[in-house]
Structure formats: C-alpha cells, structure tokens
Short mmCIF file of C-alpha atoms in Angstrom, two decimals:
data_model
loop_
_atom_site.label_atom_id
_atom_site.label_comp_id
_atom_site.label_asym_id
_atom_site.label_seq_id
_atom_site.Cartn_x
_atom_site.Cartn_y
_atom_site.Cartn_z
CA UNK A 906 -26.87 141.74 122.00
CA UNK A 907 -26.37 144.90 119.50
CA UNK A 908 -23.02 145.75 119.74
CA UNK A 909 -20.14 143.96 117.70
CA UNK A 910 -19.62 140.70 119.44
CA UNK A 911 -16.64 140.52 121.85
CA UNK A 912 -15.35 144.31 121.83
CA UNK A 913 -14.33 144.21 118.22
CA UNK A 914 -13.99 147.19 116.55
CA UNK A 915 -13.96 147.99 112.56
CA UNK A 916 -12.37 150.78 110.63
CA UNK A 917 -11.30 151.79 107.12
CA UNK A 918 -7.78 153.30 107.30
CA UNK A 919 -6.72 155.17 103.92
CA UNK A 920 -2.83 155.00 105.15
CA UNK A 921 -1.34 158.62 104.64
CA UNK A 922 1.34 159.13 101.67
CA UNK A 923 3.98 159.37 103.92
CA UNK A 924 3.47 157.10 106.24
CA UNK A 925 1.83 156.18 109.99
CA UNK A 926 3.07 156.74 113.39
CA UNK A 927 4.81 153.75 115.10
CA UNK A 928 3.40 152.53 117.86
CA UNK A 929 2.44 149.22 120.02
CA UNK A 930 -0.67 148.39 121.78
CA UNK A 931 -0.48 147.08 125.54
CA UNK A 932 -4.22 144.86 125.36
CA UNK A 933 -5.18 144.81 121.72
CA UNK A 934 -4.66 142.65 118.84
CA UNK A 935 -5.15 144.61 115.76
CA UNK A 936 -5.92 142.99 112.04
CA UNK A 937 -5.08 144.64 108.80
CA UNK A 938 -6.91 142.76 105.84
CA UNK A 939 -5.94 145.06 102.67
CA UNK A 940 -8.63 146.16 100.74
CA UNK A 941 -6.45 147.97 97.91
CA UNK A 942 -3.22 149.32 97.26
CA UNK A 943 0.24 148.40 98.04
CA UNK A 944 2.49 148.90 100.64
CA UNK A 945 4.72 147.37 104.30
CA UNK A 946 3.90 146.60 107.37
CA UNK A 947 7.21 147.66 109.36
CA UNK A 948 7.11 145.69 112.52
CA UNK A 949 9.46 145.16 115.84
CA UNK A 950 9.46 142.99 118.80
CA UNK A 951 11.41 140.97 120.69
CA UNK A 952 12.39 138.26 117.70
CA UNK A 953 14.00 141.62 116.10
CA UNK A 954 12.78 143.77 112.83
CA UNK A 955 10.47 142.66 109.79
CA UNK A 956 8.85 144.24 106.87
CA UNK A 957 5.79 142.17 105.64
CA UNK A 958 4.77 143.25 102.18
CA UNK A 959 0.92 144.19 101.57
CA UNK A 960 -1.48 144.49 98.78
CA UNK A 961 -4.59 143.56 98.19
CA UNK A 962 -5.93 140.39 100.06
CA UNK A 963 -3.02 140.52 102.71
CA UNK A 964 -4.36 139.44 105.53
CA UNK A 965 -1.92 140.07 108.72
CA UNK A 966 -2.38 140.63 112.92
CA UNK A 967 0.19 141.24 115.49
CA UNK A 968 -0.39 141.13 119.28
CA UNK A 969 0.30 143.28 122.21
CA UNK A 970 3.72 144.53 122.21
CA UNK A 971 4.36 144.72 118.31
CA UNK A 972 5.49 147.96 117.54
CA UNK A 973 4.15 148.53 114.04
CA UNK A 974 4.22 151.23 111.34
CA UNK A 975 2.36 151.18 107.87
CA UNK A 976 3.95 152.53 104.85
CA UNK A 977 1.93 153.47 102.34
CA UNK A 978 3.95 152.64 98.98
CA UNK A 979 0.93 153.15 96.46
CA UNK A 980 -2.69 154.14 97.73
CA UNK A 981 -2.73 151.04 100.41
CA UNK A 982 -5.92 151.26 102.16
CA UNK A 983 -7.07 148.62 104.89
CA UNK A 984 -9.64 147.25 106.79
CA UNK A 985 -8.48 147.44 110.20
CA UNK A 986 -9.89 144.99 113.14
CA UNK A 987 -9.38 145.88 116.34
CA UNK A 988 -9.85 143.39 119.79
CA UNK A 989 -11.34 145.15 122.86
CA UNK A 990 -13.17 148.10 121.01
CA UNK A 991 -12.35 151.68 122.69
CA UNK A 992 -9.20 151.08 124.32
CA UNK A 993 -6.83 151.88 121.66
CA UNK A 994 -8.32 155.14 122.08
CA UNK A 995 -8.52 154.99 125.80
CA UNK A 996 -5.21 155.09 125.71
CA UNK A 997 -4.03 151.19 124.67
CA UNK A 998 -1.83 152.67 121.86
CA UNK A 999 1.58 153.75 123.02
CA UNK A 1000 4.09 155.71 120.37
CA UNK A 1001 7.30 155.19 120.30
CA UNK A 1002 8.54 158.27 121.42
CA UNK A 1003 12.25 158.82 122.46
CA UNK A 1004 12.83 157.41 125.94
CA UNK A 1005 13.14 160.17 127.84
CA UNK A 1006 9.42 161.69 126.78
CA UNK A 1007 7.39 158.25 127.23
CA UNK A 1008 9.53 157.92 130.92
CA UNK A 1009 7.40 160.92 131.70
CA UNK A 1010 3.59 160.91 131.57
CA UNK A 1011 3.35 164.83 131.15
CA UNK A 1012 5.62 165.45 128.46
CA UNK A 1013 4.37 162.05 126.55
CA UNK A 1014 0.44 163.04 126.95
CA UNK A 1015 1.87 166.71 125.58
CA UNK A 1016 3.88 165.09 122.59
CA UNK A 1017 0.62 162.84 121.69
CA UNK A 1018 -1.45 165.59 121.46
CA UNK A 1019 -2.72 167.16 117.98
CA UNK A 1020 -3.05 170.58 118.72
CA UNK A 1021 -3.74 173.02 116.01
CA UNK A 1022 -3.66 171.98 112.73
CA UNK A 1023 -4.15 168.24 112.42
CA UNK A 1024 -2.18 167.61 109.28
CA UNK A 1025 1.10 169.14 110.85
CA UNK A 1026 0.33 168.03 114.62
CA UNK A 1027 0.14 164.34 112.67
CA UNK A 1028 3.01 165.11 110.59
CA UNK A 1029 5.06 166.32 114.41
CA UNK A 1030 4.01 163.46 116.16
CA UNK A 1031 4.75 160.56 113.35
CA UNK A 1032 8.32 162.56 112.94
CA UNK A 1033 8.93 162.35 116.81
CA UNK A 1034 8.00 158.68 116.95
CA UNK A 1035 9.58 157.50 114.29
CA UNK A 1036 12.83 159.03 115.39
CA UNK A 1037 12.37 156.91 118.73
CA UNK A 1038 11.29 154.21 116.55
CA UNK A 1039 14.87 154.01 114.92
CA UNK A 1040 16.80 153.96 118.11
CA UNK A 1041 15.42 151.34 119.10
CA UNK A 1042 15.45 149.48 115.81
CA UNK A 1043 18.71 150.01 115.74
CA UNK A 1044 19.97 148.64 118.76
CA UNK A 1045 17.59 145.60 118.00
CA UNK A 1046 20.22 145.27 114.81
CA UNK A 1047 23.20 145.08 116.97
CA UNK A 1048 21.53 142.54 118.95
CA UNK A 1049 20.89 144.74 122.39
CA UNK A 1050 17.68 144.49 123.74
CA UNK A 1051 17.90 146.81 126.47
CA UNK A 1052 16.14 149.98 124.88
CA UNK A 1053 13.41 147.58 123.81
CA UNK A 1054 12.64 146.09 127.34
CA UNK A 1055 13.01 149.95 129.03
CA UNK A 1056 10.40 150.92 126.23
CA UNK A 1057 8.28 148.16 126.88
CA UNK A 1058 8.65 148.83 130.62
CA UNK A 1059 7.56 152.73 130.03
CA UNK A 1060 4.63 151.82 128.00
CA UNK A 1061 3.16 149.48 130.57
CA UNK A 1062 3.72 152.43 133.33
CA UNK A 1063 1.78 154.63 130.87
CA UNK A 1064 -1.26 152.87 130.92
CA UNK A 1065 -1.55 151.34 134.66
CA UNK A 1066 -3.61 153.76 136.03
CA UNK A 1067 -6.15 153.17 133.08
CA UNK A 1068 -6.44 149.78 133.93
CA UNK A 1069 -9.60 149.78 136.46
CA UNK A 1070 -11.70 151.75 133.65
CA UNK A 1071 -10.27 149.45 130.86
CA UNK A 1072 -11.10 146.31 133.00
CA UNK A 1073 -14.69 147.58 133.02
CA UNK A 1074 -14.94 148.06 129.64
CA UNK A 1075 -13.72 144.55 128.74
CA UNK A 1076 -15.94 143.22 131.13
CA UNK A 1077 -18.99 144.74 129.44
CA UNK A 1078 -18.01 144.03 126.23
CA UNK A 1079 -17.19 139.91 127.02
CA UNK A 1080 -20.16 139.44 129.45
CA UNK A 1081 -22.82 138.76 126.77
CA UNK A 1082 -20.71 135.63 125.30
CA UNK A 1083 -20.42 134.31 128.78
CA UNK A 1084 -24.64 134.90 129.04
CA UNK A 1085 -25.65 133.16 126.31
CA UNK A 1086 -23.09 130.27 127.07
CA UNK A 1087 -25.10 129.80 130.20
CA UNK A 1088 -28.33 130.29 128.85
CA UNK A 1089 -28.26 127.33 126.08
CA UNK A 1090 -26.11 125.54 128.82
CA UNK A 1091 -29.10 125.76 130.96
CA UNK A 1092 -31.49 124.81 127.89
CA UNK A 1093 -32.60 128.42 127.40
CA UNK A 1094 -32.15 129.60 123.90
CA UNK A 1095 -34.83 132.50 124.09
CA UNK A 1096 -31.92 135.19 122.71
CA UNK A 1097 -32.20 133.23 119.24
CA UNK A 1098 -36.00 134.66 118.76
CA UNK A 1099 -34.75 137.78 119.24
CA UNK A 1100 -31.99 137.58 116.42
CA UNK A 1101 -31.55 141.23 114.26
CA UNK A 1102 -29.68 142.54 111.31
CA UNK A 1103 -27.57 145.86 112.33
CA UNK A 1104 -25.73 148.02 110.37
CA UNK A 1105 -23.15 151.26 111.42
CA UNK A 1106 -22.63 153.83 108.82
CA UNK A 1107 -19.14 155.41 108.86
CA UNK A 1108 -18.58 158.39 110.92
CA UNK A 1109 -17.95 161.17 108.65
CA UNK A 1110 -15.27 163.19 107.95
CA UNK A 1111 -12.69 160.36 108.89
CA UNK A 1112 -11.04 160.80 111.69
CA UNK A 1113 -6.66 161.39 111.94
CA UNK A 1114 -5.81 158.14 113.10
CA UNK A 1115 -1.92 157.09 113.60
CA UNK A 1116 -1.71 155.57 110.59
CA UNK A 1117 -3.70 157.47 108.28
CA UNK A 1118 -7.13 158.46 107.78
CA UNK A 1119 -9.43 156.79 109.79
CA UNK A 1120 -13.51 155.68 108.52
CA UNK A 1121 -14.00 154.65 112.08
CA UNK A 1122 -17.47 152.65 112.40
CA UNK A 1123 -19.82 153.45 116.08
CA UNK A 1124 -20.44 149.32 116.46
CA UNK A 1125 -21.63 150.59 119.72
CA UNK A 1126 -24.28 152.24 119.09
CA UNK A 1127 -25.85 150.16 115.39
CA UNK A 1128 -28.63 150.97 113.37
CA UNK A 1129 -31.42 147.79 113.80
CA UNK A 1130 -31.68 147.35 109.81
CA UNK A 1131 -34.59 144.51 110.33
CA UNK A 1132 -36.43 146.14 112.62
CA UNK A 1133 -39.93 146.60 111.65
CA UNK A 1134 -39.77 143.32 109.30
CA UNK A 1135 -40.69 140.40 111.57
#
C-alpha cells in the first residue's frame, strides 16, 4: 500500500488576504488544523450560522453539507485534510453561487471557471459566491430554510452524474483497508514485511485553491524514502 491510507488527502493552504470562496462539499469531510496565523472559519448549515475563531493549534472539521468560508484576519495558514482524496477536485466542492446559476449546470461550470488571469478569475468567482453566500445566510437569520434546502437540492443535482466515476475512485482508495483486514483475519500478515517510509514533496508553484493558495501534496504517487535500506 503506497498511497495515503483511506483516500486522504494533505495540503498547505496560505488563506488569501481577502478571503476564500464559500462553498460545501457533497462526500468529503475536510480538516483545518492551523499551523499559524489568525483568523474565522465562517460556517452554515442547517443548525443556522457560526464563526469559529482560529489560530494556531485550532483544530476544526465539518462534514458534507457545511458551507464554509475562511477569513484570513492575520497571515492564517492551515493544514488542510481532506477524506476521499481527488473528489473535491472531481467536482465534490460546490460554491455557493446565486440560485439561479447553480440550478443550471452550464452557466455554474462557466461561473467556476478561472479563465484568464487567476488572481481576478479567483477574485470573480469568491465575489459571485459570496454574494449567494449572503442570501442564503440571511434567510437562515430570519429563520427560513427554504433557500438552504433548494441550494442543497441544486448541489446534489450538480454532482449526480459524477457519481459512477467517484464511486470508483472511493472504491480504490478503501479496498486496501478491507485487504489487509482479511489477510491478518485469515492469519496472513505477509504486507507487514513489506512495510516502507514514503514521502511527497509539495507540488510547486501552489496551486489557486478556493480558499487561498494551495501546497497541494501528490499522496498518490509518493517517493519510497527507505527504499534501498533494508
């Protein structure tokens, strides 16, 4: 087994000044553990609206459905962990887009796109989500959960036609756990003489995640850092 055990990802996220992109996941938990810095994790759901303060040593995950935004109030940088590794880029994350862009698949692929520029694509796409992001914070306020459910019912259209591809890669990702389960189950614990030390340098340059700056790590594809030394 030399990928990260059980589809985890890893990545370094430098949050930009001005803030990320709102957005929810459909499948994936995602983990912030703060590495330096200050700054709020601006979350909504279904029990309402709720800023959780970070700095250094907050440790913090939300689950599918949490619409979340970092704010960057000095420098907050984070180590981000991420369940089921390459869906969030597969198309997992959902912004929060006014409704009547992410009720359409063309015109919500065309508003997540970062054409051009980076910076200002990031800078257009954050502004467009966030705007959605306060309509439906809003009604949350006044108690009205409607635009919340429609958004949550949008997102999950999104992202059904992923699904076969998605179930494949969760499948590949999980199977090795369930191997080795049945191999010492069976008495067989061969897989422990062939135990390694890996490593995965970042990718370089970061990449423009939602949030900020992203040191994303290939935990797919690890360097064998004990190889040679048996």
């Amino acid at each position: 087994m030399t990928t990260f055990p059980g589809g985890t990802s890893v990545s370094r996220l430098a949050v930009y000044a001005d803030g990320g992109t709102p957005h929810l996941h459909t499948v994936s938990t995602e983990a912030y553990v703060v590495t330096g810095g200050t700054g709020t994790l601006l979350t909504l759901d279904t029990n309402g609206l709720r800023e959780t303060p970070l700095a250094a040593g907050s440790t913090v995950w939300f689950t599918p459905g949490t619409i979340h935004r970092a704010v960057n109030h000095d420098d907050l940088r984070v180590l981000v962990i991420m369940s089921n590794a390459g869906l969030p880029e597969a198309g997992d994350a959902v912004m929060t887009f006014p409704p009547e862009i992410v009720a359409d698949p063309d015109r919500y692929r065309a508003a997540a796109r970062l054409d051009g520029d980076p910076a200002e694509a990031v800078r257009r796409r954050r502004d467009l989500a966030v705007e959605g992001f306060q309509r439906l914070a809003a009604a949350a306020e006044t108690g009205d959960p409607r635009p919340l459910e429609e958004f949550y019912d949008a997102a999950a259209a999104l992202v059904r036609p992923l699904i076969d591809g998605w179930r494949r890669t969760v499948d590949a990702t999980t199977r090795p756990a369930t191997g080795l389960l049945d191999a010492l189950g069976s008495g067989d614990g061969r897989h422990l003489r062939t135990s390694a030390v890996l490593g995965s340098p970042p990718a370089d340059p970061p990449r423009w995640g939602m949030c900020g700056r992203l040191g994303a790590h290939d935990v797919h594809h690890p360097i064998v850092l004990s190889e040679g030394h048996r």
